[in-house]
Coordinates of C-alpha atoms (C1' of nucleotides) in Angstrom, one line a residue:
Chain A
M12 CA 102.9 135.2 96.1
E13 CA 106.3 133.5 95.8
L14 CA 107.1 132.3 92.3
A15 CA 108.9 129.4 93.8
L16 CA 105.5 127.8 94.0
F17 CA 105.3 127.1 90.5
K18 CA 108.5 125.1 90.5
R19 CA 106.4 122.0 90.4
L20 CA 104.7 122.9 87.2
E21 CA 108.3 123.4 85.7
V22 CA 109.3 120.0 85.7
F23 CA 107.8 119.4 82.4
T24 CA 107.9 122.7 80.8
R25 CA 109.8 125.6 81.7
L26 CA 107.5 128.6 82.2
S27 CA 108.6 132.0 80.9
A28 CA 108.8 134.9 83.6
E29 CA 105.7 136.2 81.9
D30 CA 103.7 132.8 82.2
K31 CA 104.7 133.0 86.1
A32 CA 103.6 136.5 86.4
A33 CA 100.4 135.8 84.6
L34 CA 99.5 132.8 87.1
A35 CA 100.6 134.9 89.9
A36 CA 98.5 137.7 89.2
I37 CA 95.3 135.6 89.4
A38 CA 96.5 133.7 92.4
T39 CA 96.4 136.7 94.8
K40 CA 93.4 135.8 96.7
T41 CA 94.4 133.4 99.3
R42 CA 92.6 131.5 102.1
V43 CA 93.7 130.0 105.3
I44 CA 92.1 126.8 106.7
A45 CA 92.6 125.5 110.2
A46 CA 94.1 122.1 110.6
R47 CA 91.6 119.3 110.3
R48 CA 88.8 121.4 108.6
D49 CA 87.4 120.9 105.1
L50 CA 88.6 123.0 102.2
V51 CA 85.9 121.5 100.0
S52 CA 83.4 118.8 101.0
E53 CA 82.1 115.7 99.1
G54 CA 79.0 116.6 97.1
D55 CA 79.8 120.2 96.8
K56 CA 79.6 121.9 93.7
P57 CA 83.2 123.1 93.5
T58 CA 83.7 126.8 92.7
H59 CA 87.3 127.5 92.8
V60 CA 90.8 126.0 91.8
H61 CA 93.1 125.8 94.9
L62 CA 96.8 125.9 94.8
V63 CA 98.4 124.8 98.2
I64 CA 100.9 127.6 99.3
R65 CA 101.8 126.4 102.8
G66 CA 100.9 123.2 104.8
W67 CA 99.6 119.8 103.8
A68 CA 96.1 118.8 102.8
A69 CA 94.5 115.4 101.8
R70 CA 91.8 114.1 99.7
S71 CA 89.5 111.8 101.4
K72 CA 86.6 109.5 100.7
M73 CA 84.2 108.1 103.3
L74 CA 82.1 105.1 103.3
P75 CA 78.4 105.0 104.7
D76 CA 79.8 102.9 107.6
G77 CA 82.2 105.6 108.6
R78 CA 85.3 104.2 107.1
R79 CA 87.5 106.8 105.8
S80 CA 90.4 106.6 103.3
L81 CA 92.9 109.3 102.7
V82 CA 93.4 108.8 98.8
S83 CA 95.8 111.8 98.1
F84 CA 98.0 114.1 99.8
F85 CA 98.9 117.7 98.6
I86 CA 101.9 119.6 99.4
P87 CA 102.8 123.1 98.6
G88 CA 102.9 123.6 95.0
D89 CA 100.2 121.1 94.3
F90 CA 96.9 122.1 92.7
C91 CA 93.7 120.6 93.7
D92 CA 90.5 120.3 91.8
L93 CA 91.6 121.2 88.3
N94 CA 88.7 119.1 87.4
I95 CA 86.1 121.6 88.5
Y96 CA 85.6 122.7 84.9
I97 CA 84.1 119.4 84.0
L98 CA 82.7 117.5 87.1
R99 CA 79.4 118.5 88.5
A100 CA 79.9 117.6 92.0
M101 CA 82.8 116.6 94.2
D102 CA 83.3 112.8 94.7
H103 CA 85.5 113.4 97.7
S104 CA 86.5 116.1 100.4
I105 CA 89.6 118.0 100.6
S106 CA 90.7 118.7 104.1
A107 CA 93.7 120.5 105.8
I108 CA 96.3 118.3 107.6
T109 CA 98.0 121.3 109.0
P110 CA 97.0 124.9 109.1
L111 CA 96.6 125.4 105.4
K112 CA 97.3 128.5 103.1
V113 CA 95.9 128.2 99.8
A114 CA 95.5 130.5 96.7
Q115 CA 91.8 130.6 95.3
L116 CA 91.8 130.8 91.7
E117 CA 88.8 132.0 89.7
P118 CA 88.1 129.3 87.2
D119 CA 87.3 131.9 84.6
Q120 CA 90.7 133.7 85.0
L121 CA 92.5 130.6 85.1
L122 CA 90.9 129.6 81.8
E123 CA 91.9 132.9 80.3
V124 CA 95.5 132.4 81.3
M125 CA 95.6 129.1 79.9
S126 CA 94.0 130.1 76.6
K127 CA 96.6 132.6 76.2
R128 CA 99.5 130.8 77.4
P129 CA 100.0 127.3 75.9
R130 CA 102.9 126.5 78.2
V131 CA 100.6 126.9 81.3
I132 CA 98.0 124.5 80.0
Q133 CA 100.7 122.1 79.1
A134 CA 102.0 122.3 82.7
L135 CA 98.7 122.2 84.1
L136 CA 98.0 119.0 82.1
W137 CA 101.2 117.5 83.0
H138 CA 100.4 118.1 86.8
E139 CA 97.1 116.4 86.3
L140 CA 98.6 113.4 84.7
V141 CA 101.3 112.8 87.3
G142 CA 98.5 113.1 89.8
A143 CA 96.9 110.3 88.0
A144 CA 100.1 108.2 87.9
V145 CA 100.5 108.7 91.6
Q146 CA 96.9 107.4 92.2
R147 CA 97.7 104.4 90.2
E148 CA 100.7 103.7 92.2
W149 CA 98.8 104.1 95.4
T150 CA 96.2 101.4 94.1
H151 CA 99.2 99.2 93.4
N152 CA 100.7 100.0 96.9
L153 CA 97.7 99.1 98.6
G154 CA 97.0 95.8 96.6
A155 CA 100.5 94.4 96.5
R156 CA 102.7 95.5 99.3
P157 CA 102.5 94.3 103.0
A158 CA 102.3 96.8 105.6
Y159 CA 106.0 97.2 106.2
E160 CA 106.9 98.0 102.6
R161 CA 103.7 99.9 102.0
I162 CA 104.4 102.4 104.8
A163 CA 108.0 102.5 103.6
H164 CA 106.7 103.4 100.1
L165 CA 104.5 106.2 101.1
F166 CA 107.5 107.8 103.1
V167 CA 109.6 107.6 100.0
E168 CA 107.0 109.2 97.9
L169 CA 106.3 111.9 100.1
F170 CA 110.0 112.6 100.9
L171 CA 110.8 112.9 97.2
R172 CA 107.7 114.9 96.4
M173 CA 108.8 117.3 99.1
R174 CA 112.3 117.3 97.9
S175 CA 111.1 118.3 94.5
V176 CA 109.7 121.5 95.9
D177 CA 112.9 122.2 98.0
L178 CA 111.2 121.5 101.3
T179 CA 113.6 118.8 102.5
Y180 CA 116.6 119.7 104.6
G181 CA 119.3 116.9 103.7
D182 CA 117.8 113.6 105.0
S183 CA 114.6 115.2 106.5
C184 CA 111.5 117.1 106.2
D185 CA 108.4 118.2 107.7
F186 CA 106.0 115.4 108.2
P187 CA 102.5 116.3 109.7
L188 CA 100.9 113.1 109.4
T189 CA 99.6 111.4 112.4
Q190 CA 99.7 107.7 112.8
Y191 CA 95.9 107.8 112.5
D192 CA 96.5 109.5 109.0
L193 CA 99.0 107.2 108.0
A194 CA 96.6 104.4 108.7
E195 CA 93.9 105.8 106.7
A196 CA 96.3 106.5 103.9
T197 CA 97.3 102.9 103.9
G198 CA 94.5 100.8 104.8
L199 CA 95.8 99.6 108.0
T200 CA 94.6 100.0 111.7
P201 CA 96.4 103.0 113.6
V202 CA 97.6 100.3 116.1
H203 CA 99.2 98.2 113.2
V204 CA 100.7 101.4 111.8
N205 CA 102.3 102.0 115.1
R206 CA 103.8 98.6 115.4
T207 CA 105.0 98.6 111.9
L208 CA 106.6 102.1 112.4
Q209 CA 108.5 100.7 115.4
S210 CA 110.0 98.1 113.2
L211 CA 110.9 100.6 110.6
R212 CA 112.6 102.5 113.3
A213 CA 114.4 99.6 115.0
D214 CA 115.6 98.7 111.4
G215 CA 117.1 102.2 111.2
L216 CA 115.0 103.0 108.1
V217 CA 113.3 106.2 109.3
E218 CA 113.2 108.4 112.2
L219 CA 109.9 110.0 112.9
E220 CA 109.0 112.3 115.9
R221 CA 107.4 115.6 116.6
R222 CA 106.1 115.8 113.0
R223 CA 109.6 115.5 111.4
L224 CA 110.8 112.7 109.2
V225 CA 114.4 111.6 108.8
I226 CA 115.5 109.1 106.2
P227 CA 119.0 108.3 107.2
D228 CA 119.6 106.2 104.2
L229 CA 117.2 106.9 101.3
Q230 CA 118.7 104.2 99.0
R231 CA 117.9 101.6 101.7
L232 CA 114.5 102.7 102.2
I233 CA 114.0 102.8 98.3
D234 CA 115.1 99.2 98.0
V235 CA 113.0 97.9 100.9
A236 CA 110.0 99.7 99.6
M237 CA 110.6 98.5 96.0
F238 CA 110.3 102.1 95.0
N239 CA 110.4 102.9 91.5
A240 CA 110.4 106.6 91.0
N241 CA 109.3 106.3 87.1
Y242 CA 105.8 107.1 88.1
L243 CA 106.5 110.4 89.7
H244 CA 108.0 111.7 86.4
L245 CA 110.5 113.9 88.1
E246 CA 113.1 113.8 85.4
Q247 CA 113.7 117.4 84.4
E248 CA 112.4 117.3 80.8
G249 CA 111.5 120.9 81.3
A250 CA 115.0 121.7 81.2
H251 CA 115.3 120.8 77.6
L252 CA 112.6 123.3 76.7
D253 CA 113.2 126.8 76.1
A254 CA 110.7 129.1 78.0
N255 CA 110.8 131.8 75.4
D256 CA 109.5 130.6 72.4
Chain B
M16 CA 84.2 102.3 62.6
E17 CA 80.9 102.3 64.5
L18 CA 80.2 105.8 65.8
A19 CA 78.5 104.0 68.8
L20 CA 82.0 104.0 70.2
F21 CA 81.9 107.5 71.0
K22 CA 78.8 107.3 73.1
R23 CA 81.0 107.1 76.0
L24 CA 82.4 110.5 75.3
E25 CA 79.2 112.0 75.0
V26 CA 78.1 111.7 78.7
F27 CA 79.8 115.0 79.3
T28 CA 79.2 116.8 75.9
R29 CA 77.1 115.8 73.0
L30 CA 79.5 115.7 69.9
S31 CA 78.0 116.8 66.6
A32 CA 78.0 114.4 63.8
E33 CA 81.0 116.2 62.5
D34 CA 82.9 115.8 65.6
K35 CA 82.2 112.1 65.6
A36 CA 83.1 111.8 61.7
A37 CA 86.3 113.7 62.4
L38 CA 87.3 111.2 65.1
A39 CA 86.2 108.3 63.0
A40 CA 88.2 109.6 60.2
I41 CA 91.5 109.3 62.1
A42 CA 90.5 106.0 63.7
T43 CA 90.6 103.9 60.7
K44 CA 93.8 102.1 61.7
T45 CA 93.1 99.2 63.9
R46 CA 95.1 96.5 65.5
V47 CA 94.3 93.3 67.0
I48 CA 95.9 91.9 70.0
A49 CA 95.7 88.1 71.2
A50 CA 94.2 87.6 74.8
R51 CA 96.9 87.9 77.4
R52 CA 99.4 89.8 75.3
D53 CA 100.6 93.4 75.9
L54 CA 99.5 96.2 74.0
V55 CA 102.1 98.6 75.4
S56 CA 104.7 97.6 77.9
E57 CA 106.1 99.4 81.1
G58 CA 109.0 101.4 80.2
D59 CA 108.1 101.8 76.5
K60 CA 108.0 105.3 74.9
P61 CA 104.5 105.4 73.9
T62 CA 103.6 106.1 70.1
H63 CA 100.1 106.0 69.7
V64 CA 96.6 106.7 71.4
H65 CA 94.3 103.7 71.8
L66 CA 90.7 103.4 71.6
V67 CA 89.2 100.0 72.5
I68 CA 86.8 98.8 70.0
R69 CA 86.2 95.2 71.1
G70 CA 87.2 93.3 74.0
W71 CA 88.6 94.1 77.3
A72 CA 92.0 95.3 78.5
A73 CA 94.0 95.9 81.7
R74 CA 96.5 98.3 83.0
S75 CA 99.1 96.6 85.3
K76 CA 102.0 97.3 87.5
M77 CA 104.5 94.9 88.6
L78 CA 106.8 94.7 91.4
P79 CA 110.3 93.5 91.2
D80 CA 109.7 90.5 93.3
G81 CA 106.8 89.6 90.7
R82 CA 103.8 90.7 92.4
R83 CA 101.5 92.2 90.0
S84 CA 98.3 94.5 90.3
L85 CA 95.8 95.2 87.7
V86 CA 95.0 99.0 88.5
S87 CA 92.5 99.6 85.7
F88 CA 90.3 97.9 83.2
F89 CA 89.3 99.1 79.8
I90 CA 86.2 98.1 78.1
P91 CA 84.8 99.2 74.6
G92 CA 84.6 103.1 74.2
D93 CA 87.5 103.6 76.5
F94 CA 90.7 105.5 75.4
C95 CA 94.0 104.6 76.9
D96 CA 97.1 106.6 76.9
L97 CA 95.7 109.9 76.2
N98 CA 98.8 110.9 78.3
I99 CA 101.5 110.0 75.8
Y100 CA 101.8 113.7 74.8
I101 CA 103.3 114.5 78.2
L102 CA 104.8 111.4 79.6
R103 CA 108.2 110.1 78.5
A104 CA 107.9 106.5 79.4
M105 CA 105.1 104.2 80.4
D106 CA 104.8 103.6 83.9
H107 CA 102.6 100.5 83.4
S108 CA 101.7 98.1 81.0
I109 CA 98.3 97.7 79.0
S110 CA 97.5 94.0 78.2
A111 CA 94.6 92.3 76.6
I112 CA 92.4 90.3 78.8
T113 CA 90.4 88.9 75.8
P114 CA 91.1 89.0 72.2
L115 CA 91.2 92.8 71.7
K116 CA 90.7 95.2 68.8
V117 CA 91.9 98.6 69.2
A118 CA 92.0 101.8 67.0
Q119 CA 95.3 103.2 66.8
L120 CA 95.3 106.9 66.6
E121 CA 98.2 108.9 65.5
P122 CA 99.0 111.7 68.1
D123 CA 99.3 114.4 65.5
Q124 CA 96.2 113.7 63.9
L125 CA 94.2 113.6 67.3
L126 CA 96.0 116.8 68.3
E127 CA 94.7 118.4 64.9
V128 CA 91.2 117.4 65.5
M129 CA 91.2 118.5 69.0
S130 CA 92.6 121.9 68.1
K131 CA 89.6 122.4 65.6
R132 CA 87.0 120.9 67.7
P133 CA 86.7 122.3 71.3
R134 CA 83.9 119.7 72.1
V135 CA 86.3 117.0 71.3
I136 CA 89.0 118.1 73.8
Q137 CA 86.4 118.6 76.3
A138 CA 85.0 115.3 76.0
L139 CA 88.5 113.6 76.2
L140 CA 89.5 115.7 79.1
W141 CA 86.3 114.6 80.9
H142 CA 87.0 111.0 80.0
E143 CA 90.5 111.5 81.6
L144 CA 89.0 113.2 84.7
V145 CA 86.6 110.2 85.2
G146 CA 89.4 107.7 84.8
A147 CA 91.3 109.5 87.6
A148 CA 88.2 109.6 89.9
V149 CA 87.6 105.8 89.1
Q150 CA 91.3 105.3 90.1
R151 CA 90.6 107.0 93.5
E152 CA 87.7 104.8 94.2
W153 CA 89.9 101.7 93.5
T154 CA 92.2 103.0 96.1
H155 CA 89.6 103.6 98.5
N156 CA 88.0 100.2 97.6
L157 CA 91.2 98.5 98.5
G158 CA 91.8 100.5 101.5
A159 CA 88.6 100.4 103.1
R160 CA 86.4 97.4 102.0
P161 CA 87.1 93.7 103.1
A162 CA 87.0 91.2 100.5
Y163 CA 83.5 90.4 100.2
E164 CA 82.2 94.1 99.6
R165 CA 85.5 94.8 97.6
I166 CA 84.6 92.1 95.0
A167 CA 81.1 93.3 95.1
H168 CA 82.1 96.8 94.5
L169 CA 84.2 95.8 91.4
F170 CA 81.4 93.9 90.0
V171 CA 78.8 96.7 90.2
E172 CA 81.6 99.3 88.8
L173 CA 82.1 97.1 85.6
F174 CA 78.4 96.3 85.3
L175 CA 77.5 99.9 85.2
R176 CA 80.3 100.8 82.8
M177 CA 79.4 98.2 80.5
R178 CA 75.8 99.3 80.8
S179 CA 76.9 102.9 79.8
V180 CA 78.2 101.7 76.6
D181 CA 75.0 99.4 75.8
L182 CA 77.1 96.1 76.5
T183 CA 74.7 94.8 79.1
Y184 CA 71.7 92.6 78.4
G185 CA 69.1 93.1 81.0
D186 CA 70.9 91.8 84.2
S187 CA 73.8 90.3 82.6
C188 CA 77.0 91.1 80.8
D189 CA 80.2 89.6 79.3
F190 CA 82.8 89.4 82.1
P191 CA 86.0 87.9 80.9
L192 CA 88.1 88.1 84.0
T193 CA 89.4 85.1 85.5
Q194 CA 89.5 84.5 89.4
Y195 CA 93.0 85.2 89.0
D196 CA 92.6 88.5 87.2
L197 CA 90.2 89.5 90.0
A198 CA 92.8 88.5 92.4
E199 CA 95.2 90.8 91.1
A200 CA 92.7 93.6 90.7
T201 CA 91.5 93.4 94.3
G202 CA 94.7 92.8 96.0
L203 CA 93.5 89.4 97.3
T204 CA 94.6 85.7 96.6
P205 CA 93.1 83.7 94.1
V206 CA 92.1 81.0 96.5
H207 CA 90.4 83.9 98.5
V208 CA 88.7 85.3 95.7
N209 CA 87.3 81.9 94.9
R210 CA 85.8 81.5 98.4
T211 CA 84.4 85.1 98.5
L212 CA 82.8 84.4 95.2
Q213 CA 81.2 81.4 96.5
S214 CA 79.6 83.4 99.2
L215 CA 78.5 86.0 96.8
R216 CA 76.8 83.4 94.9
A217 CA 75.4 81.8 97.9
D218 CA 73.9 85.0 98.8
G219 CA 72.2 85.2 95.6
L220 CA 74.0 88.5 94.8
V221 CA 75.8 87.2 91.5
E222 CA 76.1 84.5 89.0
L223 CA 79.1 84.0 87.2
E224 CA 80.1 81.3 85.1
R225 CA 81.6 80.9 81.5
R226 CA 82.8 84.5 81.4
R227 CA 79.3 85.9 81.9
L228 CA 78.0 88.0 85.0
V229 CA 74.6 87.8 86.1
I230 CA 73.3 90.3 88.7
P231 CA 69.8 89.4 89.7
D232 CA 69.1 92.4 92.0
L233 CA 71.5 95.3 91.3
Q234 CA 70.3 97.3 94.1
R235 CA 71.0 94.8 96.5
L236 CA 74.5 94.4 95.4
I237 CA 74.9 98.2 95.3
D238 CA 74.0 98.2 99.0
V239 CA 76.1 95.4 99.9
A240 CA 79.1 96.9 98.2
M241 CA 78.2 100.5 99.5
F242 CA 78.5 101.6 96.1
N243 CA 78.1 105.3 95.3
A244 CA 77.9 105.9 91.7
N245 CA 78.9 109.6 92.1
Y246 CA 82.4 108.8 91.0
L247 CA 81.4 107.4 87.7
H248 CA 80.0 110.7 86.8
L249 CA 77.5 109.0 84.6
E250 CA 74.6 111.5 84.8
Q251 CA 73.9 112.7 81.3
E252 CA 75.1 116.1 81.6
G253 CA 75.8 116.0 77.9
A254 CA 72.1 115.9 77.3
H255 CA 71.9 119.5 78.2
L256 CA 74.3 120.7 75.7
D257 CA 73.5 121.3 72.1
A258 CA 75.9 119.8 69.8
N259 CA 75.5 122.2 66.9
D260 CA 76.7 125.4 68.2
Chain C
dC20 C1' 92.5 60.6 74.8
dG21 C1' 96.2 63.5 77.1
dT22 C1' 97.2 68.3 78.3
dC23 C1' 96.3 72.7 79.8
dT24 C1' 94.0 76.4 82.1
dG25 C1' 90.8 77.7 85.3
dG26 C1' 88.2 76.5 89.3
dT27 C1' 87.6 74.2 93.8
dT28 C1' 88.8 72.1 98.4
dG29 C1' 91.3 71.3 102.7
dA30 C1' 94.6 72.0 106.4
dT31 C1' 97.5 75.1 108.5
dA32 C1' 99.9 79.6 109.4
dC33 C1' 100.5 84.3 109.9
dG34 C1' 99.4 89.2 109.1
dA35 C1' 96.5 92.4 110.6
dC36 C1' 92.4 93.5 113.5
dT37 C1' 90.0 94.6 117.9
dC38 C1' 89.4 95.9 122.3
dA39 C1' 91.2 98.0 126.1
dA40 C1' 94.1 100.5 128.9
dA41 C1' 98.3 102.9 129.9
dT42 C1' 101.6 106.3 128.7
dT43 C1' 103.4 110.2 126.6
dT44 C1' 103.3 114.7 124.2
dG45 C1' 101.5 119.2 123.2
dG46 C1' 98.9 122.8 124.0
dT47 C1' 96.3 126.2 127.2
dG48 C1' 95.1 128.9 130.9
dG49 C1' 96.0 130.0 135.6
Chain D
dC27 C1' 106.3 127.7 135.2
dC28 C1' 103.1 124.5 136.5
dA29 C1' 98.4 122.0 136.3
dC30 C1' 95.5 120.3 133.4
dC31 C1' 93.3 118.4 129.4
dA32 C1' 93.1 116.6 125.1
dA33 C1' 95.4 114.3 121.4
dA34 C1' 98.6 111.1 120.0
dT35 C1' 101.4 107.1 120.9
dT36 C1' 102.4 102.9 122.9
dT37 C1' 101.3 98.1 125.0
dG38 C1' 98.9 93.8 125.8
dA39 C1' 96.1 89.8 124.9
dG40 C1' 93.1 87.4 122.0
dT41 C1' 90.8 87.0 117.6
dC42 C1' 89.9 86.9 112.6
dG43 C1' 90.6 87.6 107.7
dT44 C1' 93.5 86.3 104.5
dA45 C1' 97.4 83.9 102.9
dT46 C1' 99.9 79.7 102.0
dC47 C1' 100.7 75.2 100.2
dA48 C1' 99.1 71.2 98.1
dA49 C1' 95.9 68.5 96.0
dC50 C1' 92.3 67.5 93.2
dC51 C1' 88.7 68.3 89.5
dA52 C1' 86.1 70.0 85.2
dG53 C1' 86.0 71.4 81.0
dA54 C1' 88.2 73.1 76.4
dC55 C1' 91.0 71.8 72.8
dG56 C1' 94.2 69.7 69.7

DNA sequence: CGTCTGGTTGATACGACTCAAATTTGGTGG
DNA sequence: CCACCAAATTTGAGTCGTATCAACCAGACG
């Protein structure tokens, strides 16, 4: 288990080597899911906490008439389902976008680690709160931005999140979402996503092919999307905290 | 301070009389805000945790071009800003819809109560998780439902939330949102909200006038809105837990 | 009374959807 | 390495839901 995975948790609090080792010790059991399969399904009583190790996943909600939304994405370093301690049944599904490797944590063991290591509990709480902030921004994105800016905004968010876990390479990163996925995440039609994407490309804001995203001028895309990185709470506050007290 | 306010927290865990007394003891300082004024503003470093005692509030996010979204509503019994322990600056504003009375809790004192009373910490965590689930459903609502169902869905949600804190009277409740508020919350135009509201009325699904909502046939509205109460996690799990151990 | 806020109406325009088909890409097995 | 198939992307034409702009109306309030 690569400790690099816990980088995301350290934005808020630096974890000590022991904290990370304790987490790693209970994250040994992994599971691999094929692309497009469910990790957890709506209605299930959840049994494990998952940590994404490799690949992308999405949280989806479905309407009785078949309409589906993707309401969150998970990239490496993201925990899903920290809420299982409390919620009785899943109100959404989590499915793999790509082939997905996750660590499967036993709730009891995680609880044990948290009770002994206040930094870990803080880090996980921070993780959840940022998740909630992202969700609010998505609501805002769907409610307030037209298609062009809305898609641009999603690109910026995902790019910055990938960058925060060192998964970008200069101005590019993996980007496994299909146009159909983008449609479900933005509340648009696949056809309209396609056309909007073409304008974004024509305007030189993004390149997207073969599951690879290139953003030649990030600042320009940020401006277009009216993106305010506030909500990602990426500032390295953790840097100020000593990990060894 | 009326203990009834903590009813919302008890959906998940029954709180003992002492738990509630401890909360009430630190919730003595109240603050009153005029309608349409900010309780907390975007960018602020938050200083208190707030509990809504009377009135409605909303969480809003604004775009540089002036477009605004309401991304959450708070009704009596709701805590706002439990995240202040972690987040450095507010990524949204909280403003009063009606004249608003809140309890202003000192973060330190709340922390103190939580550390001594595991049930309280559980209840607050549950509260946050439900808030996150509601946020996801809003994202879904904006992304997947057309105007008519979308507004219907919001009515059902707010009605059920009001009912869960005993603020409904049979098939009706206070409903202080203007059509302009509804527009900002649903990502629609005030004009379109007006017209959609007229259809909902014409179809006998809701009555709404003078800040009062009547839902003559809740089940029918639920069906129209494709509302699944799952995500509110209202089932009285707390009923199973003994408050005195 | 006038003023203000919130609600309503009408006419028109446009962004996004629908349906249907063609094309390209990527993966698989022969 | 090519042939094939399925998945993903692209294109076109026509429609519809929602936005826009501009009045107008009703009640609340000082």
